[in-house]
Every structure is written in structure tokens, then in C-alpha cells.
């Protein structure tokens, strides 16, 4: 029976496609776009001689281009993730990469397997779209996690700057210069926008909505209220930093508590598949007697649907909002 070999081939092709997309990204943009660079990307571009206005225009284009392309068929599935990940690829380039890797997956499946043409086409499209989506989703999760972790320190840095007499706009500029990416570039864009005349409360609000982060919304609201009614902004932000840290600790605690349930769901869904693969490797003819049964294929689809529902239900049950 060819099933175990083909399943392994499908998995290898999928992993290879993921590595290919990452390689294309690194070749196109290099280490300058790395999230954990000690010198943030905005300052690096300025140091290379790019004008401040050009840097702002390029970074804003990268951060807004994906949400403007949600009307493109299929692209709406990953537009939000690509926006949060600040993927430098344009929507057209991402679609071209999907087509490219789907074609390569089709060629690999044609060479390595004897799958029917219709199934090969469907699997190739699924691998191409799925691999790009998985890559963008991983980038988005990593970037958002880093921003959430950096934000309390950034707010406290602004508090210290305000307490020594600096205006809030200078405090934002200090954050853009002193902290690492990805938060530094985000605050650098705000600093440049304010320098060109934009209201800082409006800029913070747009960043919070674009990243869909509640803590940033708190920051934008606090700054907007202080602009309208006055008050000690340093004390307000100091209290906000404590709230953000408390929410962050609570989120980590909830994540630790729900980790067992999450992994239980993954294990219960993955264990039958692992058993199937082990049985096929150890005894390839184990299911030969039932392969021709009319209920075999429907049963396989039913089991796959139930395993997927198990993952979805466990994810919903453990997705506790903090």
C-alpha cells in the first residue's frame, strides 16, 4: 500500500515549501528585516542614507498594504496576519509565491507519487496556500508576542523621560531610538508622523487598531484624554505600565493553566494519525481487507472531521480572554 510513503512525501514537501518561502524572504530582504535586530530597521535605513521621509513612506506602505488588499480572492484569509507580521512582501508578491510553491509542489508530487491528477492539483494548491499562511501566521505570532513583551518597558521608559521634563513627543522618539524592534520601528513611525504634523493621539490609535492590541488601545486612550483634559501624564502612564504588566502576568498564568488542556486536545487528535502511520509502516497490508469496502473512504473523512473538530473545540474552550 502506497499511503504511508505518500503521506511522508506530502509532509516533506510541505516542510520544504516552508523553508523555501523563508529562504526567498531572507534573500529578498536579508537580515535587515529581522525582528530581533539590536539596531531597529528604521534607524538602520536612516544610517544607510535613506531620507527620513522616504523611510516613513516605505514603512507605512509595508504596514498598510495588506489590509487594503482584502478584496483580492483568497488573500483575505491571510491579510490580517500579514498586516500584524508587517510582511515586506506586497500582496501581489505573496500571491505569486503561492502560485510558485504550488507549482513546485505539483511537480514534486508528480515525480514522487502516483496520485490522481485532480488530487495532485488539489494537494498542490493546499500545500502552496497552507504553507504561505503557516509562515505568515508564525511571523505574526512572533512579532505580536515581542511587542506585548516590550510594551511595558517602553511605557516605563516614557514615564522616566516625562519625569525629567521631556515632552511626550520626545519620549516617543526616545523609545524609537532606545528599544529594539519590532516596537522601535512602530514608535519611530509615530514619531515621524508627529514631526510632519499628525496628532499623536490619532497616530497611537491607528497603531493600536492596526495591531489589534488592547494594551495599545489603553495607551492611545490615556494620551488622548490627557490632551483634552490635562493632568500628570507621567503618573497616568506609570499606572498604565503597572496595569499592562499585571495583565501580561495574568495572561501567562492563564496560558500555563490551559496548556495541559491544549496539549491534550492536540495529543488526542494526533495520536490516531500517529497510530495509523505506525501500523502502515510495520504492517503495510493491515487495511487491505477493508480498502474496497464502500464505507471506508466516508469513514476516513468522518474521522478526519471529528479530529479537526476536537482541535477546534479544545481551542475555543481554552481561549480565555485576559
mmCIF file of C-alpha atoms in Angstrom:
data_model
loop_
_atom_site.group_PDB
_atom_site.id
_atom_site.type_symbol
_atom_site.label_atom_id
_atom_site.label_comp_id
_atom_site.label_asym_id
_atom_site.label_seq_id
_atom_site.Cartn_x
_atom_site.Cartn_y
_atom_site.Cartn_z
ATOM 1 C CA UNK A 1 0.000 0.000 0.000
ATOM 2 C CA UNK A 2 1.410 3.428 -1.029
ATOM 3 C CA UNK A 3 -0.351 5.504 1.657
ATOM 4 C CA UNK A 4 2.429 5.799 4.262
ATOM 5 C CA UNK A 5 5.076 6.657 1.692
ATOM 6 C CA UNK A 6 2.868 9.280 0.064
ATOM 7 C CA UNK A 7 1.900 10.792 3.407
ATOM 8 C CA UNK A 8 5.582 11.154 4.290
ATOM 9 C CA UNK A 9 6.231 12.710 0.883
ATOM 10 C CA UNK A 10 3.376 15.194 1.418
ATOM 11 C CA UNK A 11 4.825 16.202 4.789
ATOM 12 C CA UNK A 12 8.348 16.563 3.385
ATOM 13 C CA UNK A 13 7.075 18.722 0.517
ATOM 14 C CA UNK A 14 5.118 20.939 2.927
ATOM 15 C CA UNK A 15 8.165 21.460 5.171
ATOM 16 C CA UNK A 16 10.308 22.088 2.119
ATOM 17 C CA UNK A 17 7.869 24.722 0.884
ATOM 18 C CA UNK A 18 8.000 26.472 4.276
ATOM 19 C CA UNK A 19 11.794 26.543 4.118
ATOM 20 C CA UNK A 20 11.634 27.819 0.541
ATOM 21 C CA UNK A 21 9.362 30.747 1.469
ATOM 22 C CA UNK A 22 11.618 31.679 4.389
ATOM 23 C CA UNK A 23 14.650 31.469 2.112
ATOM 24 C CA UNK A 24 13.055 33.709 -0.507
ATOM 25 C CA UNK A 25 12.212 36.244 2.201
ATOM 26 C CA UNK A 26 15.763 36.291 3.562
ATOM 27 C CA UNK A 27 17.273 36.559 0.094
ATOM 28 C CA UNK A 28 14.931 39.431 -0.822
ATOM 29 C CA UNK A 29 15.266 41.453 2.376
ATOM 30 C CA UNK A 30 18.192 39.974 4.283
ATOM 31 C CA UNK A 31 18.838 40.287 8.000
ATOM 32 C CA UNK A 32 17.832 43.955 7.957
ATOM 33 C CA UNK A 33 14.209 42.898 8.423
ATOM 34 C CA UNK A 34 14.912 40.563 11.340
ATOM 35 C CA UNK A 35 12.604 41.105 14.317
ATOM 36 C CA UNK A 36 15.287 40.822 16.993
ATOM 37 C CA UNK A 37 17.935 43.068 15.428
ATOM 38 C CA UNK A 38 19.791 45.161 18.012
ATOM 39 C CA UNK A 39 19.611 48.179 15.683
ATOM 40 C CA UNK A 40 15.986 48.663 14.661
ATOM 41 C CA UNK A 41 15.170 48.640 10.972
ATOM 42 C CA UNK A 42 14.097 52.275 10.758
ATOM 43 C CA UNK A 43 17.385 53.581 12.203
ATOM 44 C CA UNK A 44 19.334 51.151 10.039
ATOM 45 C CA UNK A 45 17.668 52.531 6.907
ATOM 46 C CA UNK A 46 18.367 56.121 8.018
ATOM 47 C CA UNK A 47 22.023 55.246 8.734
ATOM 48 C CA UNK A 48 22.341 53.929 5.179
ATOM 49 C CA UNK A 49 21.465 57.360 3.845
ATOM 50 C CA UNK A 50 17.765 56.943 3.102
ATOM 51 C CA UNK A 51 15.815 60.123 3.769
ATOM 52 C CA UNK A 52 13.529 60.252 6.780
ATOM 53 C CA UNK A 53 10.501 60.948 4.609
ATOM 54 C CA UNK A 54 11.314 58.023 2.301
ATOM 55 C CA UNK A 55 11.774 55.705 5.283
ATOM 56 C CA UNK A 56 8.392 56.732 6.689
ATOM 57 C CA UNK A 57 6.722 56.260 3.313
ATOM 58 C CA UNK A 58 8.215 52.789 2.812
ATOM 59 C CA UNK A 59 7.421 51.548 6.330
ATOM 60 C CA UNK A 60 3.846 52.863 6.206
ATOM 61 C CA UNK A 61 3.356 51.225 2.815
ATOM 62 C CA UNK A 62 4.569 47.875 4.156
ATOM 63 C CA UNK A 63 2.335 48.103 7.213
ATOM 64 C CA UNK A 64 -0.846 49.172 5.407
ATOM 65 C CA UNK A 65 -0.676 47.430 2.041
ATOM 66 C CA UNK A 66 -2.167 44.120 3.184
ATOM 67 C CA UNK A 67 -5.382 45.455 4.716
ATOM 68 C CA UNK A 68 -6.013 47.451 1.539
ATOM 69 C CA UNK A 69 -5.929 44.190 -0.466
ATOM 70 C CA UNK A 70 -8.548 42.214 1.462
ATOM 71 C CA UNK A 71 -10.863 42.249 -1.569
ATOM 72 C CA UNK A 72 -8.459 40.001 -3.501
ATOM 73 C CA UNK A 73 -9.877 36.429 -3.649
ATOM 74 C CA UNK A 74 -8.255 34.069 -1.092
ATOM 75 C CA UNK A 75 -5.905 36.842 0.056
ATOM 76 C CA UNK A 76 -8.401 37.942 2.702
ATOM 77 C CA UNK A 77 -7.536 34.707 4.560
ATOM 78 C CA UNK A 78 -4.062 35.987 5.450
ATOM 79 C CA UNK A 79 -4.363 39.785 5.044
ATOM 80 C CA UNK A 80 -4.866 40.358 8.780
ATOM 81 C CA UNK A 81 -1.964 38.075 9.697
ATOM 82 C CA UNK A 82 0.311 39.675 7.100
ATOM 83 C CA UNK A 83 -0.633 43.098 8.458
ATOM 84 C CA UNK A 84 0.307 42.158 12.020
ATOM 85 C CA UNK A 85 3.521 40.499 10.842
ATOM 86 C CA UNK A 86 4.416 43.599 8.770
ATOM 87 C CA UNK A 87 5.453 41.325 5.915
ATOM 88 C CA UNK A 88 7.531 43.339 3.450
ATOM 89 C CA UNK A 89 6.253 41.266 0.534
ATOM 90 C CA UNK A 90 3.448 43.042 -1.294
ATOM 91 C CA UNK A 91 0.097 41.226 -1.696
ATOM 92 C CA UNK A 92 0.899 40.590 -5.352
ATOM 93 C CA UNK A 93 4.277 39.093 -4.431
ATOM 94 C CA UNK A 94 2.700 36.829 -1.803
ATOM 95 C CA UNK A 95 0.147 35.590 -4.341
ATOM 96 C CA UNK A 96 2.952 34.960 -6.850
ATOM 97 C CA UNK A 97 4.830 32.983 -4.193
ATOM 98 C CA UNK A 98 1.687 30.912 -3.541
ATOM 99 C CA UNK A 99 1.456 30.142 -7.260
ATOM 100 C CA UNK A 100 5.186 29.357 -7.443
ATOM 101 C CA UNK A 101 5.274 26.983 -4.494
ATOM 102 C CA UNK A 102 2.014 25.343 -5.611
ATOM 103 C CA UNK A 103 3.622 24.647 -8.999
ATOM 104 C CA UNK A 104 6.740 23.250 -7.344
ATOM 105 C CA UNK A 105 4.607 21.102 -5.043
ATOM 106 C CA UNK A 106 2.698 19.791 -8.080
ATOM 107 C CA UNK A 107 5.973 18.912 -9.816
ATOM 108 C CA UNK A 108 7.270 17.151 -6.697
ATOM 109 C CA UNK A 109 4.024 15.207 -6.268
ATOM 110 C CA UNK A 110 4.063 14.208 -9.946
ATOM 111 C CA UNK A 111 7.618 12.892 -9.654
ATOM 112 C CA UNK A 112 7.397 11.226 -6.238
ATOM 113 C CA UNK A 113 3.828 9.863 -6.156
ATOM 114 C CA UNK A 114 1.260 8.195 -8.371
ATOM 115 C CA UNK A 115 -1.646 10.288 -7.109
ATOM 116 C CA UNK A 116 -4.506 11.083 -9.498
ATOM 117 C CA UNK A 117 -4.260 14.366 -11.405
ATOM 118 C CA UNK A 118 -7.240 16.007 -9.679
ATOM 119 C CA UNK A 119 -5.932 15.069 -6.244
ATOM 120 C CA UNK A 120 -2.441 16.268 -7.149
ATOM 121 C CA UNK A 121 -3.779 19.663 -8.209
ATOM 122 C CA UNK A 122 -5.882 19.975 -5.039
ATOM 123 C CA UNK A 123 -2.972 18.940 -2.808
ATOM 124 C CA UNK A 124 -0.587 21.305 -4.595
ATOM 125 C CA UNK A 125 -2.901 24.274 -4.068
ATOM 126 C CA UNK A 126 -3.476 23.283 -0.439
ATOM 127 C CA UNK A 127 0.272 22.952 0.174
ATOM 128 C CA UNK A 128 1.083 26.268 -1.526
ATOM 129 C CA UNK A 129 -1.617 28.301 0.201
ATOM 130 C CA UNK A 130 -1.290 26.445 3.507
ATOM 131 C CA UNK A 131 2.488 26.804 3.681
ATOM 132 C CA UNK A 132 2.415 30.545 2.989
ATOM 133 C CA UNK A 133 -0.403 31.001 5.513
ATOM 134 C CA UNK A 134 1.505 28.981 8.146
ATOM 135 C CA UNK A 135 4.646 31.025 7.509
ATOM 136 C CA UNK A 136 2.812 34.377 7.761
ATOM 137 C CA UNK A 137 0.899 33.217 10.853
ATOM 138 C CA UNK A 138 4.144 32.196 12.574
ATOM 139 C CA UNK A 139 5.700 35.566 11.768
ATOM 140 C CA UNK A 140 2.617 37.408 13.065
ATOM 141 C CA UNK A 141 2.515 35.468 16.343
ATOM 142 C CA UNK A 142 6.216 36.034 16.957
ATOM 143 C CA UNK A 143 6.004 39.753 16.221
ATOM 144 C CA UNK A 144 2.882 40.346 18.334
ATOM 145 C CA UNK A 145 4.372 38.384 21.219
ATOM 146 C CA UNK A 146 7.526 40.510 21.120
ATOM 147 C CA UNK A 147 5.518 43.754 21.025
ATOM 148 C CA UNK A 148 3.426 42.651 24.014
ATOM 149 C CA UNK A 149 6.594 41.858 25.946
ATOM 150 C CA UNK A 150 8.330 45.128 25.017
ATOM 151 C CA UNK A 151 5.402 47.464 25.647
ATOM 152 C CA UNK A 152 5.583 47.729 29.495
ATOM 153 C CA UNK A 153 9.297 48.599 29.341
ATOM 154 C CA UNK A 154 8.611 51.151 26.606
ATOM 155 C CA UNK A 155 5.868 52.843 28.666
ATOM 156 C CA UNK A 156 8.126 52.960 31.723
ATOM 157 C CA UNK A 157 10.879 54.487 29.571
ATOM 158 C CA UNK A 158 8.423 57.198 28.504
ATOM 159 C CA UNK A 159 7.482 57.769 32.159
ATOM 160 C CA UNK A 160 11.134 58.314 33.126
ATOM 161 C CA UNK A 161 11.582 60.663 30.175
ATOM 162 C CA UNK A 162 8.497 62.699 31.134
ATOM 163 C CA UNK A 163 9.598 62.962 34.752
ATOM 164 C CA UNK A 164 12.900 64.608 33.769
ATOM 165 C CA UNK A 165 10.985 67.249 31.792
ATOM 166 C CA UNK A 166 10.882 65.956 28.216
ATOM 167 C CA UNK A 167 7.669 66.446 26.198
ATOM 168 C CA UNK A 168 5.698 63.371 25.228
ATOM 169 C CA UNK A 169 6.779 63.556 21.583
ATOM 170 C CA UNK A 170 10.423 63.426 22.689
ATOM 171 C CA UNK A 171 9.610 60.463 24.916
ATOM 172 C CA UNK A 172 8.185 58.620 21.921
ATOM 173 C CA UNK A 173 11.346 59.444 19.965
ATOM 174 C CA UNK A 174 13.481 58.060 22.805
ATOM 175 C CA UNK A 175 11.534 54.787 22.702
ATOM 176 C CA UNK A 176 12.026 54.651 18.923
ATOM 177 C CA UNK A 177 15.782 55.069 19.398
ATOM 178 C CA UNK A 178 16.482 53.017 22.516
ATOM 179 C CA UNK A 179 14.361 49.858 22.340
ATOM 180 C CA UNK A 180 14.713 47.045 19.828
ATOM 181 C CA UNK A 181 12.447 46.020 17.004
ATOM 182 C CA UNK A 182 9.612 45.452 16.364
ATOM 183 C CA UNK A 183 8.258 48.077 18.786
ATOM 184 C CA UNK A 184 11.008 50.584 17.969
ATOM 185 C CA UNK A 185 10.006 50.826 14.317
ATOM 186 C CA UNK A 186 6.331 51.204 15.250
ATOM 187 C CA UNK A 187 7.089 54.090 17.600
ATOM 188 C CA UNK A 188 9.543 55.511 15.065
ATOM 189 C CA UNK A 189 6.730 55.751 12.528
ATOM 190 C CA UNK A 190 4.599 57.597 15.096
ATOM 191 C CA UNK A 191 7.481 59.957 15.861
ATOM 192 C CA UNK A 192 7.986 60.750 12.171
ATOM 193 C CA UNK A 193 4.255 61.220 11.592
ATOM 194 C CA UNK A 194 4.035 63.655 14.512
ATOM 195 C CA UNK A 195 7.063 65.523 13.147
ATOM 196 C CA UNK A 196 5.146 66.011 9.903
ATOM 197 C CA UNK A 197 2.104 67.386 11.733
ATOM 198 C CA UNK A 198 -0.105 64.435 12.657
ATOM 199 C CA UNK A 199 -1.862 64.327 16.027
ATOM 200 C CA UNK A 200 -0.041 61.891 18.294
ATOM 201 C CA UNK A 201 -3.237 60.542 19.867
ATOM 202 C CA UNK A 202 -4.618 59.748 16.426
ATOM 203 C CA UNK A 203 -1.355 58.071 15.393
ATOM 204 C CA UNK A 204 -1.348 55.899 18.532
ATOM 205 C CA UNK A 205 -4.980 54.953 17.986
ATOM 206 C CA UNK A 206 -4.306 53.886 14.394
ATOM 207 C CA UNK A 207 -1.351 51.755 15.502
ATOM 208 C CA UNK A 208 -3.492 50.102 18.182
ATOM 209 C CA UNK A 209 -6.241 49.290 15.674
ATOM 210 C CA UNK A 210 -3.774 48.053 13.062
ATOM 211 C CA UNK A 211 -2.102 45.707 15.540
ATOM 212 C CA UNK A 212 -5.420 44.903 17.294
ATOM 213 C CA UNK A 213 -3.782 45.089 20.734
ATOM 214 C CA UNK A 214 -5.799 46.094 23.782
ATOM 215 C CA UNK A 215 -2.831 47.455 25.751
ATOM 216 C CA UNK A 216 -2.002 49.853 22.910
ATOM 217 C CA UNK A 217 -5.627 50.993 22.910
ATOM 218 C CA UNK A 218 -5.253 51.786 26.619
ATOM 219 C CA UNK A 219 -2.160 53.859 25.804
ATOM 220 C CA UNK A 220 -3.907 55.727 22.976
ATOM 221 C CA UNK A 221 -6.955 56.490 25.150
ATOM 222 C CA UNK A 222 -4.779 57.658 28.054
ATOM 223 C CA UNK A 223 -2.836 60.058 25.832
ATOM 224 C CA UNK A 224 -5.998 61.356 24.124
ATOM 225 C CA UNK A 225 -7.748 62.013 27.465
ATOM 226 C CA UNK A 226 -4.673 63.800 28.828
ATOM 227 C CA UNK A 227 -4.520 66.001 25.723
ATOM 228 C CA UNK A 228 -8.145 67.043 26.188
ATOM 229 C CA UNK A 229 -8.400 67.387 29.956
ATOM 230 C CA UNK A 230 -4.804 67.811 31.128
ATOM 231 C CA UNK A 231 -3.203 66.118 34.105
ATOM 232 C CA UNK A 232 0.069 64.456 35.005
ATOM 233 C CA UNK A 233 0.775 62.206 32.020
ATOM 234 C CA UNK A 234 3.751 60.606 33.743
ATOM 235 C CA UNK A 235 1.578 59.366 36.606
ATOM 236 C CA UNK A 236 -1.099 58.181 34.189
ATOM 237 C CA UNK A 237 1.417 56.196 32.134
ATOM 238 C CA UNK A 238 3.075 54.820 35.279
ATOM 239 C CA UNK A 239 -0.280 53.404 36.353
ATOM 240 C CA UNK A 240 -0.858 52.090 32.838
ATOM 241 C CA UNK A 241 2.516 50.321 32.866
ATOM 242 C CA UNK A 242 1.527 48.536 36.085
ATOM 243 C CA UNK A 243 -1.802 47.502 34.545
ATOM 244 C CA UNK A 244 -0.096 46.193 31.409
ATOM 245 C CA UNK A 245 2.417 44.196 33.452
ATOM 246 C CA UNK A 246 -0.389 42.767 35.612
ATOM 247 C CA UNK A 247 -2.377 41.763 32.503
ATOM 248 C CA UNK A 248 0.756 40.237 30.990
ATOM 249 C CA UNK A 249 1.417 38.171 34.129
ATOM 250 C CA UNK A 250 -2.233 37.087 34.252
ATOM 251 C CA UNK A 251 -2.115 36.128 30.575
ATOM 252 C CA UNK A 252 0.990 33.998 31.157
ATOM 253 C CA UNK A 253 -0.668 32.365 34.157
ATOM 254 C CA UNK A 254 -3.821 31.574 32.176
ATOM 255 C CA UNK A 255 -1.671 30.217 29.356
ATOM 256 C CA UNK A 256 0.155 27.933 31.788
ATOM 257 C CA UNK A 257 -3.100 26.703 33.334
ATOM 258 C CA UNK A 258 -4.701 25.950 29.957
ATOM 259 C CA UNK A 259 -1.556 24.408 28.439
ATOM 260 C CA UNK A 260 -2.497 20.915 29.659
ATOM 261 C CA UNK A 261 -5.930 21.086 28.021
ATOM 262 C CA UNK A 262 -4.468 22.452 24.794
ATOM 263 C CA UNK A 263 -1.866 19.715 24.529
ATOM 264 C CA UNK A 264 -4.451 17.097 25.485
ATOM 265 C CA UNK A 265 -6.541 18.178 22.515
ATOM 266 C CA UNK A 266 -3.526 18.065 20.210
ATOM 267 C CA UNK A 267 -2.477 14.668 21.542
ATOM 268 C CA UNK A 268 -5.958 13.165 21.215
ATOM 269 C CA UNK A 269 -6.171 14.397 17.633
ATOM 270 C CA UNK A 270 -2.631 13.416 16.677
ATOM 271 C CA UNK A 271 -2.489 10.013 18.380
ATOM 272 C CA UNK A 272 -4.867 8.214 15.948
ATOM 273 C CA UNK A 273 -2.945 9.610 12.980
ATOM 274 C CA UNK A 274 0.367 8.515 14.521
ATOM 275 C CA UNK A 275 -1.040 5.044 15.170
ATOM 276 C CA UNK A 276 -2.202 4.830 11.550
ATOM 277 C CA UNK A 277 1.263 5.712 10.275
ATOM 278 C CA UNK A 278 2.975 3.259 12.640
ATOM 279 C CA UNK A 279 0.618 0.459 11.625
ATOM 280 C CA UNK A 280 1.192 1.174 7.936
ATOM 281 C CA UNK A 281 4.954 1.157 8.397
ATOM 282 C CA UNK A 282 5.027 -2.036 10.460
ATOM 283 C CA UNK A 283 2.289 -3.869 8.530
ATOM 284 C CA UNK A 284 1.554 -2.219 5.150
ATOM 285 C CA UNK A 285 -1.210 -4.733 4.342
ATOM 286 C CA UNK A 286 -3.131 -4.318 7.604
ATOM 287 C CA UNK A 287 -6.068 -2.470 5.986
ATOM 288 C CA UNK A 288 -6.077 -4.294 2.651
ATOM 289 C CA UNK A 289 -9.148 -6.333 3.563
ATOM 290 C CA UNK A 290 -11.309 -3.234 4.093
ATOM 291 C CA UNK A 291 -9.954 -0.902 1.426
ATOM 292 C CA UNK A 292 -12.656 -1.906 -1.043
ATOM 293 C CA UNK A 293 -15.489 -1.509 1.458
ATOM 294 C CA UNK A 294 -17.874 1.301 0.374
ATOM 295 C CA UNK A 295 -17.810 2.858 3.859
ATOM 296 C CA UNK A 296 -14.006 3.006 4.148
ATOM 297 C CA UNK A 297 -13.477 6.386 2.462
ATOM 298 C CA UNK A 298 -16.525 8.042 4.140
ATOM 299 C CA UNK A 299 -15.300 6.706 7.485
ATOM 300 C CA UNK A 300 -11.868 8.222 6.881
ATOM 301 C CA UNK A 301 -13.439 11.613 6.134
ATOM 302 C CA UNK A 302 -15.670 11.316 9.217
ATOM 303 C CA UNK A 303 -12.698 10.535 11.459
ATOM 304 C CA UNK A 304 -10.703 13.426 9.974
ATOM 305 C CA UNK A 305 -13.596 15.842 10.543
ATOM 306 C CA UNK A 306 -14.063 14.668 14.144
ATOM 307 C CA UNK A 307 -10.334 15.023 14.895
ATOM 308 C CA UNK A 308 -10.365 18.536 13.444
ATOM 309 C CA UNK A 309 -13.464 19.439 15.474
ATOM 310 C CA UNK A 310 -11.697 18.181 18.584
ATOM 311 C CA UNK A 311 -8.866 20.650 17.968
ATOM 312 C CA UNK A 312 -11.295 23.497 17.316
ATOM 313 C CA UNK A 313 -13.445 22.794 20.387
ATOM 314 C CA UNK A 314 -10.425 22.496 22.697
ATOM 315 C CA UNK A 315 -9.019 25.725 21.293
ATOM 316 C CA UNK A 316 -12.306 27.553 21.895
ATOM 317 C CA UNK A 317 -12.578 26.188 25.452
ATOM 318 C CA UNK A 318 -9.031 27.239 26.338
ATOM 319 C CA UNK A 319 -9.070 30.627 24.563
ATOM 320 C CA UNK A 320 -9.660 32.727 27.669
ATOM 321 C CA UNK A 321 -9.585 36.463 27.100
ATOM 322 C CA UNK A 322 -7.476 38.454 29.557
#
